[in-house]
Structures are given as C-alpha cells and as structure tokens.
C-alpha cells in the first residue's frame, strides 16, 4: 500500500516537472518569437521611416525647385519666404536618413553620391534666387544655369528614386519576414496553447482524480474511524490511551465506567490520568507506576488487583502497547484491560484441585512404595534365623521407611522388670540403654506416645535429657503382652515447628502402627522359634545340650577341626555311684544334683565349648581348639568344683565324677572313635577308684 502511494507520488511529481519544463520551453520560444516579430516589425518601421524621410527630401526638394522657378518667373519674394527652413529640413532629413541607413552600404553609397549633387543643386537654386533678387540674372546665363539645374534635378530624382526603390524592396522583404514570423508565431502560439491546454486539462483531471481519491480515502478513514470508535466503545474491555504527559488521548465508555467504579472519579478524553488518581493514597496509585513503564516504550501484560472494597476488587489482565507516529517517534501508549477475576479464581481452584490430586497421587505413590518396603521387610523378617538377624532387618527397613528418624528397639527381659536396647540405628541422641516399663509414657498408656518438646509434652524418663529431640514411643505388643518398644527419634537436622512434627506424626502414624505390629509379630515369632529350638536341643533338667544335638553337630565339628588342623578334646564324664543318691534320698534329690552340676559345667566352660548330657548321669564335654594340657587343667578344675559341691538333703551330701579324655586327632579321627576312646579312659578312671581324670589309661592327677 505504502509502495503504491510512493510510486504514485513519484509519477505525479515527474508529470508536474514535465509540464513545467514544457511551459518554460513554450514561454522561452514564445518570448523569442515575439522578440523576433518585434524586431522584424522594428525593421519595417525603420524602413518606413527611411521611405518617409526619402519622400520628405524629394517633396521638399521639389517644393524648393518649384518655388524657386516661380520666383524666377514672378519675382514675387513671398514665394521664396521660409525657403531656408525648407533647405534645412532637407539637410536634416538627409542627415537623418544617412544615420538611419548606416547598416545599409548600398543606400549609404547612393546617399554619398546624392549628397554633393543635392548640395550643388541647392547652391545653384540659391545662386539663381540671389541673381534674381539683384536683377543680375541674364537670360543666357539663366538658361544655362536652369539647364544645369535640370540635369542635377534629374540626377537627384534618379538617386532618390533608387534609394526609395531599395527601401521599398527592403520594406517588402521585411514585411514578408514579419508576416512569416507573425504566422509562425501564430502557429507556435496556437500549438503551444493547445499543448498547454491539453497539459492543463490533464493536470486538472489528475488533480480531480487525486482530490476525489483523497476525499474518498478521507471519507473511508472517517468511516473506519467511526467504525473503530464504535467497536472500541462497544467493547466490554476497558481501553485507554495516554500521551507521555499522562493526558488521556482516548478512552472507551467501559473504561470511564470502570474507572469511576474503582477510583470514584469520572474521566474523559483530555484529562490528566495522574490528576484523576491524585485524590487516592499512594498505595492505590500503582496504575500510574505501570503506565510509567508503558510510556517509556515497554510493551507487556500484567495481572493486577484493583479496587478498594470486596464489591469492586478484582483481578485485571492489562496489556500495554506503544503508540508511534509516522516518523517512528513514541507519542504515547494504550492499554486493554480485561476483568479476569473469575478466570483467575477458576484457575486457582483448578490449580488447588490439581495440587490436591498431585498430593493424593504422591501420597498413594509413597504409600505404595511404603507397602512394598513393608512387604519386603515382612518377607525378610519371616526368614530371619535369629533375634539378632531379625533386629538388623528391622533397623535396615526402618531406615528406609522413616529416613528422617533415628531409633532403637527395646526388648522386655524375661522377668518383665526392665527393657533393654536390643538394636539402634542412625545413632539416636541421649537415650537410656536400660529402663523400667514405668519410665515410658507409651508403655504406661499402652499406646504410642508423641513427645514434641518440653513445652508441649512430658518426656519419658528413658529419654529425659536437656533439649531432648522429638520422638515417638510405640509399644510392641504380641498376644496382648508388651514385648518391647519401638523408639523413633526425629533427626536433629530436621528443624521443625510444633505443628509440623504433629503433622509428620499424624501422616505416618498408621504406617508406624502397622510396622510396629509387624515387628512385634516377628520378634515374638523369633522368640518362640528360639525357645522351641532351645527346647529341642537342650536337656530340660540340666539345660545342657542333649545327645541328639551332639550327634547333629559332632561330625561337623570334627570336620572343621580337621580342616583347620586344630586340636579338639572329647571328655566323657560319669557321676560316681549316683544310684546311691537316688536310693538314699529319692529321685528328686538325684535330679537336683544333676541340675546343679549342669549349671556348674556351664559356668566353667567357654561359650564355644559344648557340654552335653549324653544319658542318665553321663556327660560329654567337647573343648575346641584346645591342647591336652589346657584340657587336663580345665577338667581337673571341673572335677574339683563338682566334688566341692554340697547338697543338703537329709544329710549333707557331696558328689564326685570320673572323667575320660580323648584327643583329636591323636585318639581318633571321627566321632565314634573319639567317644570310644573317651569312654575307655572313663572306664579306666572308674576302675582306678573314681573321682579322677584319665587320658590314654593314665591318671592325669
Ligand atoms: P558307677 O560309679 O559305677 O557309675 O555307679 P553308679 O551307681 O553311678 O552306676 P549305675 O550306672 O549303675 O547307676 C546309674 C544310676 O543313675 C541309675 C539311675 O537310677 C540313676 N539315674 C539315671 N538317670 C537318672 C535321672 O534322670 N534321675 C535320677 N534321679 N537318677 C538317675
Ligand atoms: Mg555312674
Ligand atoms: Mg552311668
């Protein structure tokens, strides 16, 4: 569009330039032609003047001659009155003519020829008049002079005629030239006029076209302006434009109404926007600050809250754009405002529900993860072989489930009078290793207990330290019996507010309860399992291993000793004359002796050694990684301890035992050989008088 207008303008300017040049050329040629016509005319006039002067000279000359002749005939002096004046006229005209024909050599030549003849003739006439006046004119002389005069006159007439003819010829030529020039000028003028008329017509047409175009576009502009105004005024959005001095250049009805509603002031075009807000406190004039940015040429969209009360307050989305003039200079800014309160509200609601959904999803996800971990923990706990292993599994999974906690598992002892820390993880701070059940609020209340801080809750005695960290105590219950507590301490690194701790507890409470019951079950199972195992391996009366345990483990132990190339002692022990005790004091007394001797053996042996009730009042003791000397010393010590025991039945009763030692690998390389060798040695002890220790038939005492 712009390009078309530009090329139109260039065309019009070129056209005007052509017309102007054409005008100048025609003016120049016209002027030149007029000059030419004028000059030709001047020459015609000039020639006429020369002809006139020539005629005058001839006429004056003829008059002088005629008057002179008359005077000569009549002698009337009145005839020759003023004759000198006529002669002067002739000479003056002659001189003038000479001057006028300076450029004409032919005429000059004729005039030069004429001049002496004319002078001679005038002089002759004057002479005749003088002679007549003095009456000295003699007839012969007069006749001769007249004849001479006639000759001169003829010559003069001839020359003047020649001059006259020349001038007439010149006049004809010049008149022709004038006529030609005049005709040419006429044609030129007519042509130029026609051309100019055409050009003028074209210009007028062009102007008309341009004018109608301009008028049409003005009308269109006016129409579109009105249309635009109608659209802007009809818009529900609030539209306004400001110049750099904050004067309102334009605004629509909706803007005026909203402005009045929000700021209590009526605004119209031409008002100053800043002045319109001047009555408000500074914090309610942030609209001016936003306009500041827009009037510096920034184009942006903001969402702002406006309105002083609940009724009018809403959120508005405002889009600012810059206004430039045709030279690209910033002359203001405009804004379009939309009330997006409801939309933002809806968006916020959507965001909230999305957030809630996300939270629920993440909760479901984290619950699912927890379920997987708990499930895994249960599986692992189920296959835990010992209490120690089970507690390690529990601590490992609790670290995963509750990474923000350190903790401990306390187990109730058999006599149910204290709890002892059986497992700790993540290094819990300031806790008692052993405490009585009444020192824990969780145990006292029989339900989980949350300690937030010293201002909010009472600390348990087992965790009552200065600046104690927050913790949960969860009783571990199996078959309605407290078997311990799960102590969970919130890590020091989590600096939390009271509410956050409570929230954390509430969030995890169910899961912790569930885990605690799983742990309780696992612990109680492992305890039961261990008890059962103990029962099947141990002799109920003496609490020593039984014969079946020995037969299970003996072979394995012999192989291990072989592999490790270590020594091992197999000691067979039999109480001396035990039958007598039963007989004398009853079976119960015999059992008591057996029970006490069992205890004694356990106190005297290392944990790694095995003491087994082989049958009745016979025992086998296996000492691992022991040399003969050490074995003998230890068994001697045991023998002496047994003999030192005193039982008060009816009487004060003592008991002795006999021992037989066999060494691996010296006395045998399998259990049977070794037991046989030990039994043989025992037999030797019995045979030798009892209450002694024998190795390879030798009494060791
Ligand atoms: P010796 O010195 O030769 O071994 O004499 P002894 O009396 O110990 O010999 P014997 O092997 O004949 O007797 C073993 C007795 O041990 C027989 C049995 O009454 C008694 N006895 C075995 N088992 C038990 C038990 O569980 N309780 C009680 N009270 N007595 C038992
Ligand atoms: Mg015996
Ligand atoms: Mg016996």
Coordinates of N, CA, C and O and ligand atoms in Angstrom, one line a residue, residues 574-579 582 587 590-591 594 613 616-617 686 690, ligand 1:
X574 N 31.1 -89.2 84.1 CA 30.1 -90.0 84.7 C 30.1 -89.8 86.2 O 31.2 -89.8 86.8
X575 N 28.9 -89.5 86.8 CA 28.8 -89.3 88.2 C 29.1 -90.6 88.9 O 28.6 -91.7 88.5
X576 N 29.8 -90.5 90.0 CA 30.2 -91.7 90.7 C 29.1 -92.2 91.7 O 28.5 -91.3 92.4
X577 N 28.8 -93.4 91.6 CA 27.9 -94.1 92.5 C 26.6 -93.2 92.7 O 26.1 -93.0 93.8
X578 N 26.1 -92.8 91.6 CA 24.9 -91.9 91.6 C 23.6 -92.7 92.0 O 22.7 -92.1 92.6
X579 N 23.6 -93.9 91.7 CA 22.5 -94.7 92.0 C 22.2 -94.6 93.5 O 21.0 -94.6 94.0
X582 N 20.0 -91.6 94.5 CA 18.6 -91.9 94.3 C 18.0 -92.9 95.3 O 16.9 -92.6 95.9
X587 N 14.5 -89.8 94.0 CA 14.8 -89.4 92.7 C 14.9 -87.9 92.5 O 15.7 -87.3 91.7
X590 N 18.3 -86.8 93.3 CA 19.1 -87.1 92.2 C 19.0 -86.0 91.1 O 20.0 -85.5 90.5
X591 N 17.7 -85.6 90.8 CA 17.5 -84.6 89.8 C 18.2 -83.2 90.2 O 18.8 -82.5 89.3
X594 N 21.8 -83.4 89.5 CA 22.0 -83.3 88.1 C 21.9 -81.8 87.6 O 22.7 -81.3 86.8
X613 N 24.4 -83.6 77.9 CA 24.0 -84.7 78.8 C 23.9 -85.9 77.8 O 22.9 -85.9 77.0
X616 N 21.4 -90.3 81.2 CA 21.4 -90.5 82.7 C 22.3 -89.5 83.4 O 22.0 -88.3 83.3
X617 N 23.4 -90.1 84.0 CA 24.3 -89.2 84.7 C 25.6 -89.2 84.0 O 26.7 -88.9 84.6
X686 N 37.1 -95.1 86.5 CA 36.2 -95.8 87.4 C 37.0 -97.0 88.0 O 36.9 -97.2 89.2
X690 N 37.5 -94.1 90.8 CA 36.6 -92.9 90.6 C 37.2 -91.6 91.0 O 38.3 -91.5 91.5
Ligands
LIG1 P1 29.2 -96.1 89.0 O1 30.1 -95.3 89.8 O2 29.7 -97.4 88.6 O3 28.8 -95.4 87.8 O4 27.9 -96.3 89.8 P2 26.5 -95.9 89.6 O5 25.6 -96.1 90.6 O6 26.5 -94.5 89.1 O7 26.2 -96.8 88.4 P3 24.9 -97.1 87.5 O8 25.3 -96.7 86.1 O9 24.5 -98.5 87.7 O10 23.8 -96.2 88.0 C1 23.3 -95.1 87.4 C2 22.1 -94.6 88.1 O11 21.8 -93.3 87.8 C3 20.9 -95.4 87.7 C4 19.8 -94.5 87.8 O12 18.9 -94.7 88.9 C5 20.4 -93.2 88.0 N1 19.9 -92.3 87.1 C6 20.0 -92.3 85.8 N2 19.3 -91.3 85.3 C7 18.7 -90.6 86.3 C8 17.9 -89.5 86.4 O13 17.5 -88.8 85.4 N3 17.5 -89.1 87.7 C9 17.9 -89.7 88.8 N4 17.5 -89.3 89.9 N5 18.6 -90.8 88.7 C10 19.1 -91.2 87.5

